[in-house]
Amino acid sequence: HPNTYTFSKSIGERMLTEQHQKLGASARFTLTVVRPSIISNASNPEARGNESFSALNAVAAAVASGYLHAVNMGPHELLNVVPVDKVANVILHAARLRADLHGT
């Protein structure tokens, strides 16, 4: 893992998955993990409101301040940035789909 943030996310996901598997059929919840990449501000300018210091802004600030000198990407790769409202919609859709499939 490249940093403690991604490492701690991995540990949390692993712990939840293991606990859910231990419970098996007696689990009172379903588990769905959604892993968005870099989350930006809302895609709708009217919904943005207070612009926060998002992950994308943090990357830009690190480059501008000289803390980040390189990004490990190929010349034809794209930086995967997803608006926060799209992430929220995917999470809600995943939860609904899981509930429809499993009746929970």
The first five atom37 places (N, CA, C, CB, O) and aatype in JSON, in Angstrom:
{
  "aatype": [8, 14, 2, 16, 18, 16, 13, 15, 11, 15, 9, 7, 6, 1, 12, 10, 16, 6, 5, 8, 5, 11, 10, 7, 0, 15, 0, 1, 13, 16, 10, 16, 19, 19, 1, 14, 15, 9, 9, 15, 2, 0, 15, 2, 14, 6, 0, 1, 7, 2, 6, 15, 13, 15, 0, 10, 2, 0, 19, 0, 0, 0, 19, 0, 15, 7, 18, 10, 8, 0, 19, 2, 12, 7, 14, 8, 6, 10, 10, 2, 19, 19, 14, 19, 3, 11, 19, 0, 2, 19, 9, 10, 8, 0, 0, 1, 10, 1, 0, 3, 10, 8, 7, 16],
  "atom_mask": [
    [1, 1, 1, 1, 1],
    [1, 1, 1, 1, 1],
    [1, 1, 1, 1, 1],
    [1, 1, 1, 1, 1],
    [1, 1, 1, 1, 1],
    [1, 1, 1, 1, 1],
    [1, 1, 1, 1, 1],
    [1, 1, 1, 1, 1],
    [1, 1, 1, 1, 1],
    [1, 1, 1, 1, 1],
    [1, 1, 1, 1, 1],
    [1, 1, 1, 0, 1],
    [1, 1, 1, 1, 1],
    [1, 1, 1, 1, 1],
    [1, 1, 1, 1, 1],
    [1, 1, 1, 1, 1],
    [1, 1, 1, 1, 1],
    [1, 1, 1, 1, 1],
    [1, 1, 1, 1, 1],
    [1, 1, 1, 1, 1],
    [1, 1, 1, 1, 1],
    [1, 1, 1, 1, 1],
    [1, 1, 1, 1, 1],
    [1, 1, 1, 0, 1],
    [1, 1, 1, 1, 1],
    [1, 1, 1, 1, 1],
    [1, 1, 1, 1, 1],
    [1, 1, 1, 1, 1],
    [1, 1, 1, 1, 1],
    [1, 1, 1, 1, 1],
    [1, 1, 1, 1, 1],
    [1, 1, 1, 1, 1],
    [1, 1, 1, 1, 1],
    [1, 1, 1, 1, 1],
    [1, 1, 1, 1, 1],
    [1, 1, 1, 1, 1],
    [1, 1, 1, 1, 1],
    [1, 1, 1, 1, 1],
    [1, 1, 1, 1, 1],
    [1, 1, 1, 1, 1],
    [1, 1, 1, 1, 1],
    [1, 1, 1, 1, 1],
    [1, 1, 1, 1, 1],
    [1, 1, 1, 1, 1],
    [1, 1, 1, 1, 1],
    [1, 1, 1, 1, 1],
    [1, 1, 1, 1, 1],
    [1, 1, 1, 1, 1],
    [1, 1, 1, 0, 1],
    [1, 1, 1, 1, 1],
    [1, 1, 1, 1, 1],
    [1, 1, 1, 1, 1],
    [1, 1, 1, 1, 1],
    [1, 1, 1, 1, 1],
    [1, 1, 1, 1, 1],
    [1, 1, 1, 1, 1],
    [1, 1, 1, 1, 1],
    [1, 1, 1, 1, 1],
    [1, 1, 1, 1, 1],
    [1, 1, 1, 1, 1],
    [1, 1, 1, 1, 1],
    [1, 1, 1, 1, 1],
    [1, 1, 1, 1, 1],
    [1, 1, 1, 1, 1],
    [1, 1, 1, 1, 1],
    [1, 1, 1, 0, 1],
    [1, 1, 1, 1, 1],
    [1, 1, 1, 1, 1],
    [1, 1, 1, 1, 1],
    [1, 1, 1, 1, 1],
    [1, 1, 1, 1, 1],
    [1, 1, 1, 1, 1],
    [1, 1, 1, 1, 1],
    [1, 1, 1, 0, 1],
    [1, 1, 1, 1, 1],
    [1, 1, 1, 1, 1],
    [1, 1, 1, 1, 1],
    [1, 1, 1, 1, 1],
    [1, 1, 1, 1, 1],
    [1, 1, 1, 1, 1],
    [1, 1, 1, 1, 1],
    [1, 1, 1, 1, 1],
    [1, 1, 1, 1, 1],
    [1, 1, 1, 1, 1],
    [1, 1, 1, 1, 1],
    [1, 1, 1, 1, 1],
    [1, 1, 1, 1, 1],
    [1, 1, 1, 1, 1],
    [1, 1, 1, 1, 1],
    [1, 1, 1, 1, 1],
    [1, 1, 1, 1, 1],
    [1, 1, 1, 1, 1],
    [1, 1, 1, 1, 1],
    [1, 1, 1, 1, 1],
    [1, 1, 1, 1, 1],
    [1, 1, 1, 1, 1],
    [1, 1, 1, 1, 1],
    [1, 1, 1, 1, 1],
    [1, 1, 1, 1, 1],
    [1, 1, 1, 1, 1],
    [1, 1, 1, 1, 1],
    [1, 1, 1, 1, 1],
    [1, 1, 1, 0, 1],
    [1, 1, 1, 1, 1]
  ],
  "atom_positions": [
    [[0.84, -1.19, 0.0], [0.0, 0.0, 0.0], [0.88, 1.24, 0.0], [-0.96, 0.0, 1.22], [1.88, 1.3, 0.71]],
    [[0.51, 2.23, -0.8], [1.38, 3.4, -0.93], [1.4, 4.32, 0.28], [0.96, 4.18, -2.11], [2.35, 5.09, 0.44]],
    [[0.38, 4.27, 1.14], [0.37, 5.16, 2.31], [-0.52, 4.59, 3.42], [-0.13, 6.57, 1.92], [-1.21, 3.59, 3.22]],
    [[-0.47, 5.22, 4.57], [-1.23, 4.71, 5.72], [-2.74, 4.81, 5.51], [-0.83, 5.46, 6.98], [-3.5, 4.02, 6.06]],
    [[-3.18, 5.78, 4.72], [-4.61, 5.94, 4.45], [-5.15, 4.72, 3.7], [-4.87, 7.23, 3.64], [-6.14, 4.13, 4.13]],
    [[-4.51, 4.34, 2.59], [-4.98, 3.19, 1.83], [-4.78, 1.89, 2.62], [-4.26, 3.1, 0.48], [-5.57, 0.96, 2.51]],
    [[-3.71, 1.84, 3.41], [-3.46, 0.67, 4.24], [-4.57, 0.49, 5.27], [-2.1, 0.78, 4.94], [-5.07, -0.62, 5.46]],
    [[-4.97, 1.58, 5.94], [-6.02, 1.48, 6.95], [-7.36, 1.14, 6.32], [-6.12, 2.78, 7.74], [-8.16, 0.42, 6.94]],
    [[-7.64, 1.63, 5.11], [-8.87, 1.25, 4.41], [-8.86, -0.24, 4.12], [-9.03, 2.06, 3.11], [-9.88, -0.92, 4.28]],
    [[-7.72, -0.75, 3.68], [-7.6, -2.17, 3.38], [-7.83, -3.03, 4.61], [-6.24, -2.47, 2.78], [-8.53, -4.04, 4.56]],
    [[-7.25, -2.62, 5.73], [-7.42, -3.37, 6.98], [-8.89, -3.36, 7.4], [-6.54, -2.77, 8.11], [-9.43, -4.39, 7.8]],
    [[-9.54, -2.21, 7.32], [-10.95, -2.11, 7.68], [-11.83, -2.99, 6.82], [0.0, 0.0, 0.0], [-12.71, -3.68, 7.33]],
    [[-11.59, -2.97, 5.51], [-12.37, -3.82, 4.61], [-12.14, -5.29, 4.91], [-12.0, -3.52, 3.15], [-13.09, -6.08, 4.91]],
    [[-10.89, -5.66, 5.15], [-10.58, -7.05, 5.45], [-11.26, -7.49, 6.75], [-9.05, -7.25, 5.56], [-11.82, -8.59, 6.81]],
    [[-11.22, -6.65, 7.78], [-11.85, -7.0, 9.06], [-13.37, -7.18, 8.89], [-11.56, -5.91, 10.12], [-13.94, -8.13, 9.41]],
    [[-14.0, -6.27, 8.16], [-15.45, -6.39, 7.93], [-15.79, -7.65, 7.16], [-15.98, -5.17, 7.18], [-16.74, -8.36, 7.5]],
    [[-15.0, -7.95, 6.14], [-15.25, -9.15, 5.33], [-15.08, -10.41, 6.16], [-14.31, -9.18, 4.13], [-15.92, -11.31, 6.08]],
    [[-14.01, -10.48, 6.95], [-13.78, -11.66, 7.78], [-14.89, -11.84, 8.8], [-12.43, -11.56, 8.49], [-15.37, -12.96, 9.01]],
    [[-15.31, -10.76, 9.44], [-16.38, -10.84, 10.45], [-17.68, -11.3, 9.8], [-16.58, -9.48, 11.15], [-18.41, -12.12, 10.35]],
    [[-17.97, -10.75, 8.63], [-19.19, -11.12, 7.91], [-19.17, -12.59, 7.52], [-19.37, -10.24, 6.67], [-20.18, -13.27, 7.62]],
    [[-18.02, -13.08, 7.08], [-17.89, -14.49, 6.71], [-18.03, -15.4, 7.93], [-16.53, -14.74, 6.02], [-18.61, -16.49, 7.83]],
    [[-17.51, -14.97, 9.08], [-17.65, -15.77, 10.31], [-19.11, -15.91, 10.71], [-16.85, -15.12, 11.45], [-19.53, -16.97, 11.18]],
    [[-19.88, -14.84, 10.52], [-21.29, -14.88, 10.89], [-22.09, -15.76, 9.94], [-21.87, -13.47, 10.9], [-23.08, -16.37, 10.34]],
    [[-21.66, -15.82, 8.69], [-22.34, -16.66, 7.71], [-23.81, -16.33, 7.58], [0.0, 0.0, 0.0], [-24.18, -15.17, 7.44]],
    [[-24.64, -17.35, 7.63], [-26.08, -17.19, 7.45], [-26.73, -16.42, 8.59], [-26.74, -18.54, 7.32], [-27.83, -15.87, 8.42]],
    [[-26.07, -16.36, 9.74], [-26.66, -15.63, 10.87], [-26.4, -14.13, 10.81], [-26.12, -16.19, 12.18], [-26.88, -13.38, 11.65]],
    [[-25.63, -13.69, 9.81], [-25.34, -12.25, 9.68], [-26.64, -11.48, 9.48], [-24.36, -11.98, 8.49], [-27.47, -11.86, 8.66]],
    [[-26.8, -10.41, 10.22], [-28.01, -9.61, 10.13], [-27.84, -8.43, 9.18], [-28.41, -9.1, 11.51], [-28.65, -7.51, 9.16]],
    [[-26.78, -8.48, 8.4], [-26.52, -7.42, 7.43], [-25.81, -8.0, 6.22], [-25.67, -6.28, 8.07], [-25.17, -9.05, 6.3]],
    [[-25.94, -7.31, 5.11], [-25.17, -7.67, 3.93], [-24.0, -6.7, 3.83], [-26.05, -7.63, 2.64], [-24.05, -5.6, 4.38]],
    [[-22.98, -7.11, 3.15], [-21.78, -6.3, 3.05], [-21.47, -5.99, 1.6], [-20.6, -7.0, 3.72], [-21.31, -6.91, 0.79]],
    [[-21.38, -4.72, 1.27], [-20.99, -4.28, -0.06], [-19.93, -3.21, 0.12], [-22.22, -3.75, -0.88], [-20.15, -2.24, 0.86]],
    [[-18.81, -3.36, -0.54], [-17.73, -2.38, -0.46], [-17.7, -1.59, -1.76], [-16.35, -3.06, -0.18], [-17.65, -2.18, -2.84]],
    [[-17.73, -0.28, -1.66], [-17.63, 0.61, -2.82], [-16.31, 1.35, -2.68], [-18.86, 1.6, -2.91], [-16.06, 1.98, -1.66]],
    [[-15.47, 1.28, -3.71], [-14.15, 1.91, -3.67], [-14.01, 2.98, -4.73], [-13.06, 0.86, -3.83], [-13.49, 2.69, -5.82]],
    [[-14.44, 4.19, -4.47], [-14.23, 5.25, -5.46], [-12.76, 5.67, -5.48], [-15.13, 6.47, -5.16], [-12.02, 5.46, -4.51]],
    [[-12.35, 6.25, -6.57], [-10.97, 6.73, -6.65], [-10.9, 8.11, -6.01], [-10.48, 6.78, -8.13], [-11.36, 8.29, -4.88]],
    [[-10.34, 9.07, -6.68], [-10.25, 10.43, -6.13], [-11.62, 11.09, -6.25], [-9.15, 11.27, -6.88], [-12.2, 11.13, -7.34]],
    [[-12.13, 11.59, -5.15], [-13.46, 12.2, -5.14], [-13.31, 13.72, -5.23], [-14.24, 11.81, -3.85], [-12.56, 14.34, -4.48]],
    [[-14.05, 14.3, -6.18], [-14.02, 15.75, -6.36], [-15.32, 16.37, -5.86], [-13.78, 16.11, -7.84], [-16.18, 15.68, -5.3]],
    [[-15.45, 17.65, -6.06], [-16.67, 18.37, -5.69], [-17.84, 17.87, -6.53], [-16.48, 19.9, -5.86], [-17.65, 17.13, -7.5]],
    [[-19.04, 18.28, -6.16], [-20.24, 17.86, -6.88], [-20.18, 18.27, -8.34], [-21.49, 18.46, -6.22], [-19.61, 19.3, -8.69]],
    [[-20.77, 17.43, -9.21], [-20.75, 17.72, -10.64], [-21.69, 18.87, -11.0], [-21.12, 16.47, -11.43], [-21.49, 19.55, -12.0]],
    [[-22.72, 19.08, -10.19], [-23.67, 20.16, -10.42], [-23.19, 21.41, -9.68], [-25.1, 19.75, -9.97], [-23.15, 21.41, -8.45]],
    [[-22.84, 22.47, -10.41], [-22.32, 23.67, -9.74], [-23.27, 24.26, -8.7], [-22.02, 24.73, -10.77], [-22.82, 24.84, -7.71]],
    [[-24.58, 24.11, -8.89], [-25.55, 24.64, -7.94], [-25.56, 23.85, -6.64], [-26.93, 24.64, -8.55], [-25.96, 24.38, -5.6]],
    [[-25.13, 22.59, -6.68], [-25.14, 21.74, -5.49], [-23.84, 21.82, -4.7], [-25.4, 20.31, -5.88], [-23.73, 21.23, -3.63]],
    [[-22.87, 22.54, -5.22], [-21.55, 22.55, -4.59], [-21.53, 23.25, -3.24], [-20.57, 23.2, -5.5], [-20.92, 22.75, -2.29]],
    [[-22.17, 24.37, -3.14], [-22.17, 25.08, -1.87], [-20.77, 25.41, -1.41], [0.0, 0.0, 0.0], [-20.01, 26.06, -2.14]],
    [[-20.42, 24.98, -0.23], [-19.12, 25.26, 0.35], [-18.07, 24.33, -0.26], [-19.16, 25.12, 1.88], [-18.11, 23.12, -0.04]],
    [[-17.14, 24.89, -1.02], [-16.08, 24.09, -1.63], [-15.12, 23.63, -0.55], [-15.33, 24.9, -2.73], [-14.51, 24.44, 0.15]],
    [[-14.99, 22.32, -0.42], [-14.12, 21.77, 0.61], [-12.75, 21.45, 0.03], [-14.74, 20.51, 1.23], [-12.54, 21.53, -1.18]],
    [[-11.82, 21.1, 0.91], [-10.48, 20.72, 0.51], [-10.52, 19.23, 0.17], [-9.43, 21.03, 1.63], [-10.11, 18.39, 0.97]],
    [[-11.02, 18.92, -1.03], [-11.2, 17.52, -1.42], [-9.87, 16.87, -1.74], [-12.12, 17.42, -2.63], [-8.82, 17.52, -1.73]],
    [[-9.92, 15.57, -2.01], [-8.7, 14.82, -2.34], [-8.02, 15.39, -3.57], [-9.02, 13.33, -2.56], [-6.79, 15.47, -3.62]],
    [[-8.8, 15.78, -4.57], [-8.21, 16.35, -5.77], [-7.52, 17.67, -5.46], [-9.28, 16.56, -6.86], [-6.43, 17.94, -5.97]],
    [[-8.14, 18.49, -4.63], [-7.51, 19.75, -4.24], [-6.23, 19.5, -3.45], [-8.49, 20.6, -3.4], [-5.26, 20.25, -3.58]],
    [[-6.22, 18.45, -2.66], [-5.02, 18.11, -1.89], [-3.87, 17.74, -2.81], [-5.32, 16.96, -0.91], [-2.73, 18.12, -2.57]],
    [[-4.17, 16.99, -3.87], [-3.13, 16.63, -4.84], [-2.61, 17.88, -5.53], [-3.68, 15.63, -5.9], [-1.4, 18.06, -5.67]],
    [[-3.51, 18.74, -5.96], [-3.1, 19.98, -6.62], [-2.26, 20.85, -5.7], [-4.33, 20.76, -7.1], [-1.26, 21.44, -6.13]],
    [[-2.65, 20.94, -4.43], [-1.89, 21.73, -3.47], [-0.5, 21.14, -3.23], [-2.64, 21.84, -2.15], [0.47, 21.87, -3.07]],
    [[-0.42, 19.8, -3.19], [0.88, 19.15, -2.99], [1.82, 19.41, -4.16], [0.69, 17.65, -2.8], [3.02, 19.6, -3.96]],
    [[1.28, 19.42, -5.37], [2.1, 19.72, -6.55], [2.53, 21.18, -6.52], [1.33, 19.41, -7.86], [3.71, 21.49, -6.72]],
    [[1.59, 22.08, -6.26], [1.88, 23.52, -6.28], [2.88, 23.92, -5.21], [0.61, 24.3, -6.1], [3.68, 24.83, -5.42]],
    [[2.84, 23.25, -4.05], [3.74, 23.61, -2.96], [5.09, 22.91, -3.05], [3.09, 23.28, -1.64], [5.99, 23.2, -2.25]],
    [[5.25, 22.0, -3.99], [6.53, 21.33, -4.16], [6.68, 20.05, -3.36], [0.0, 0.0, 0.0], [7.75, 19.44, -3.39]],
    [[5.65, 19.63, -2.64], [5.73, 18.39, -1.87], [5.61, 17.16, -2.77], [4.64, 18.36, -0.8], [6.17, 16.1, -2.46]],
    [[4.88, 17.29, -3.86], [4.68, 16.17, -4.79], [5.38, 16.53, -6.09], [3.16, 15.87, -5.02], [5.0, 17.48, -6.78]],
    [[6.4, 15.76, -6.42], [7.2, 16.06, -7.6], [6.84, 15.19, -8.79], [8.66, 15.88, -7.28], [7.13, 15.56, -9.93]],
    [[6.2, 14.07, -8.56], [5.86, 13.16, -9.66], [4.62, 12.35, -9.28], [7.04, 12.23, -10.0], [4.36, 12.08, -8.11]],
    [[3.88, 11.97, -10.3], [2.75, 11.07, -10.14], [3.05, 9.85, -11.0], [1.38, 11.76, -10.55], [3.35, 9.98, -12.18]],
    [[2.98, 8.68, -10.41], [3.33, 7.45, -11.1], [2.2, 7.03, -12.04], [3.63, 6.33, -10.1], [1.31, 6.27, -11.67]],
    [[2.26, 7.55, -13.29], [1.25, 7.25, -14.3], [1.95, 7.12, -15.64], [0.15, 8.36, -14.36], [2.98, 7.73, -15.89]],
    [[1.35, 6.3, -16.5], [1.85, 6.19, -17.86], [1.4, 7.4, -18.67], [0.0, 0.0, 0.0], [0.48, 8.1, -18.26]],
    [[2.05, 7.66, -19.8], [1.73, 8.86, -20.59], [0.32, 8.85, -21.18], [2.72, 9.0, -21.71], [-0.2, 9.91, -21.55]],
    [[-0.32, 7.68, -21.28], [-1.66, 7.6, -21.86], [-2.72, 7.26, -20.82], [-1.68, 6.57, -22.95], [-3.87, 6.99, -21.18]],
    [[-2.36, 7.29, -19.55], [-3.32, 7.02, -18.49], [-4.05, 8.29, -18.09], [-2.62, 6.4, -17.27], [-3.53, 9.4, -18.23]],
    [[-5.26, 8.11, -17.59], [-6.07, 9.23, -17.12], [-6.17, 9.19, -15.61], [-7.46, 9.2, -17.76], [-6.18, 8.12, -15.0]],
    [[-6.24, 10.36, -15.0], [-6.46, 10.44, -13.56], [-7.96, 10.24, -13.33], [-5.96, 11.82, -12.98], [-8.77, 11.0, -13.85]],
    [[-8.32, 9.24, -12.55], [-9.71, 8.87, -12.35], [-10.29, 9.7, -11.2], [-9.84, 7.36, -12.05], [-10.06, 9.41, -10.03]],
    [[-11.04, 10.73, -11.56], [-11.66, 11.64, -10.58], [-13.17, 11.53, -10.72], [-11.18, 13.12, -10.79], [-13.71, 11.62, -11.83]],
    [[-13.86, 11.33, -9.6], [-15.3, 11.11, -9.61], [-15.97, 12.17, -8.73], [-15.66, 9.68, -9.12], [-15.56, 12.36, -7.59]],
    [[-17.01, 12.86, -9.24], [-17.73, 13.84, -8.42], [-18.43, 13.15, -7.25], [-18.77, 14.6, -9.28], [-18.92, 12.03, -7.37]],
    [[-18.48, 13.83, -6.12], [-19.02, 13.26, -4.88], [-20.48, 12.84, -5.04], [-18.9, 14.27, -3.76], [-20.89, 11.84, -4.44]],
    [[-21.27, 13.57, -5.81], [-22.67, 13.19, -5.98], [-22.8, 11.89, -6.77], [-23.44, 14.31, -6.67], [-23.74, 11.13, -6.55]],
    [[-21.88, 11.64, -7.69], [-21.9, 10.38, -8.44], [-21.54, 9.22, -7.51], [-20.92, 10.43, -9.64], [-22.12, 8.14, -7.6]],
    [[-20.58, 9.44, -6.62], [-20.21, 8.41, -5.65], [-21.39, 8.08, -4.74], [-18.99, 8.86, -4.8], [-21.67, 6.91, -4.49]],
    [[-22.07, 9.11, -4.26], [-23.24, 8.89, -3.39], [-24.32, 8.1, -4.13], [-23.81, 10.24, -2.91], [-24.93, 7.2, -3.55]],
    [[-24.55, 8.44, -5.39], [-25.56, 7.71, -6.17], [-25.19, 6.24, -6.34], [-25.74, 8.36, -7.54], [-26.05, 5.36, -6.25]],
    [[-23.91, 5.96, -6.59], [-23.47, 4.57, -6.75], [-23.64, 3.8, -5.44], [-21.99, 4.53, -7.22], [-24.06, 2.65, -5.45]],
    [[-23.31, 4.42, -4.32], [-23.46, 3.76, -3.02], [-24.94, 3.44, -2.76], [-22.89, 4.65, -1.89], [-25.27, 2.34, -2.32]],
    [[-25.81, 4.4, -3.02], [-27.24, 4.16, -2.81], [-27.76, 3.08, -3.75], [-28.03, 5.45, -3.02], [-28.56, 2.23, -3.35]],
    [[-27.31, 3.11, -5.0], [-27.73, 2.1, -5.97], [-27.23, 0.71, -5.55], [-27.21, 2.45, -7.38], [-27.97, -0.27, -5.63]],
    [[-25.98, 0.62, -5.1], [-25.42, -0.67, -4.66], [-26.19, -1.21, -3.47], [-23.92, -0.52, -4.3], [-26.45, -2.41, -3.4]],
    [[-26.56, -0.34, -2.54], [-27.32, -0.77, -1.37], [-28.71, -1.27, -1.78], [-27.45, 0.38, -0.35], [-29.18, -2.29, -1.28]],
    [[-29.35, -0.56, -2.68], [-30.69, -0.97, -3.16], [-30.62, -2.28, -3.93], [-31.3, 0.13, -4.05], [-31.46, -3.16, -3.73]],
    [[-29.62, -2.42, -4.81], [-29.46, -3.64, -5.57], [-29.21, -4.83, -4.66], [-28.32, -3.49, -6.55], [-29.76, -5.91, -4.86]],
    [[-28.37, -4.62, -3.67], [-28.06, -5.7, -2.71], [-29.32, -6.09, -1.94], [-26.94, -5.25, -1.72], [-29.56, -7.28, -1.71]],
    [[-30.11, -5.11, -1.53], [-31.35, -5.38, -0.8], [-32.35, -6.13, -1.68], [-31.97, -4.07, -0.28], [-33.02, -7.05, -1.22]],
    [[-32.45, -5.73, -2.95], [-33.36, -6.4, -3.87], [-32.95, -7.84, -4.12], [-33.42, -5.64, -5.18], [-33.8, -8.72, -4.21]],
    [[-31.63, -8.07, -4.23], [-31.13, -9.42, -4.51], [-31.25, -10.35, -3.32], [-29.7, -9.35, -4.96], [-31.49, -11.55, -3.48]],
    [[-31.07, -9.81, -2.11], [-31.02, -10.63, -0.91], [-32.19, -10.45, 0.02], [-29.77, -10.34, -0.18], [-32.27, -11.11, 1.06]],
    [[-33.11, -9.57, -0.33], [-34.29, -9.38, 0.49], [-34.0, -8.78, 1.85], [0.0, 0.0, 0.0], [-34.73, -9.04, 2.81]],
    [[-32.94, -7.98, 1.95], [-32.62, -7.36, 3.25], [-32.61, -5.87, 3.11], [-31.28, -7.85, 3.77], [-32.37, -5.16, 4.09]]
  ]
}
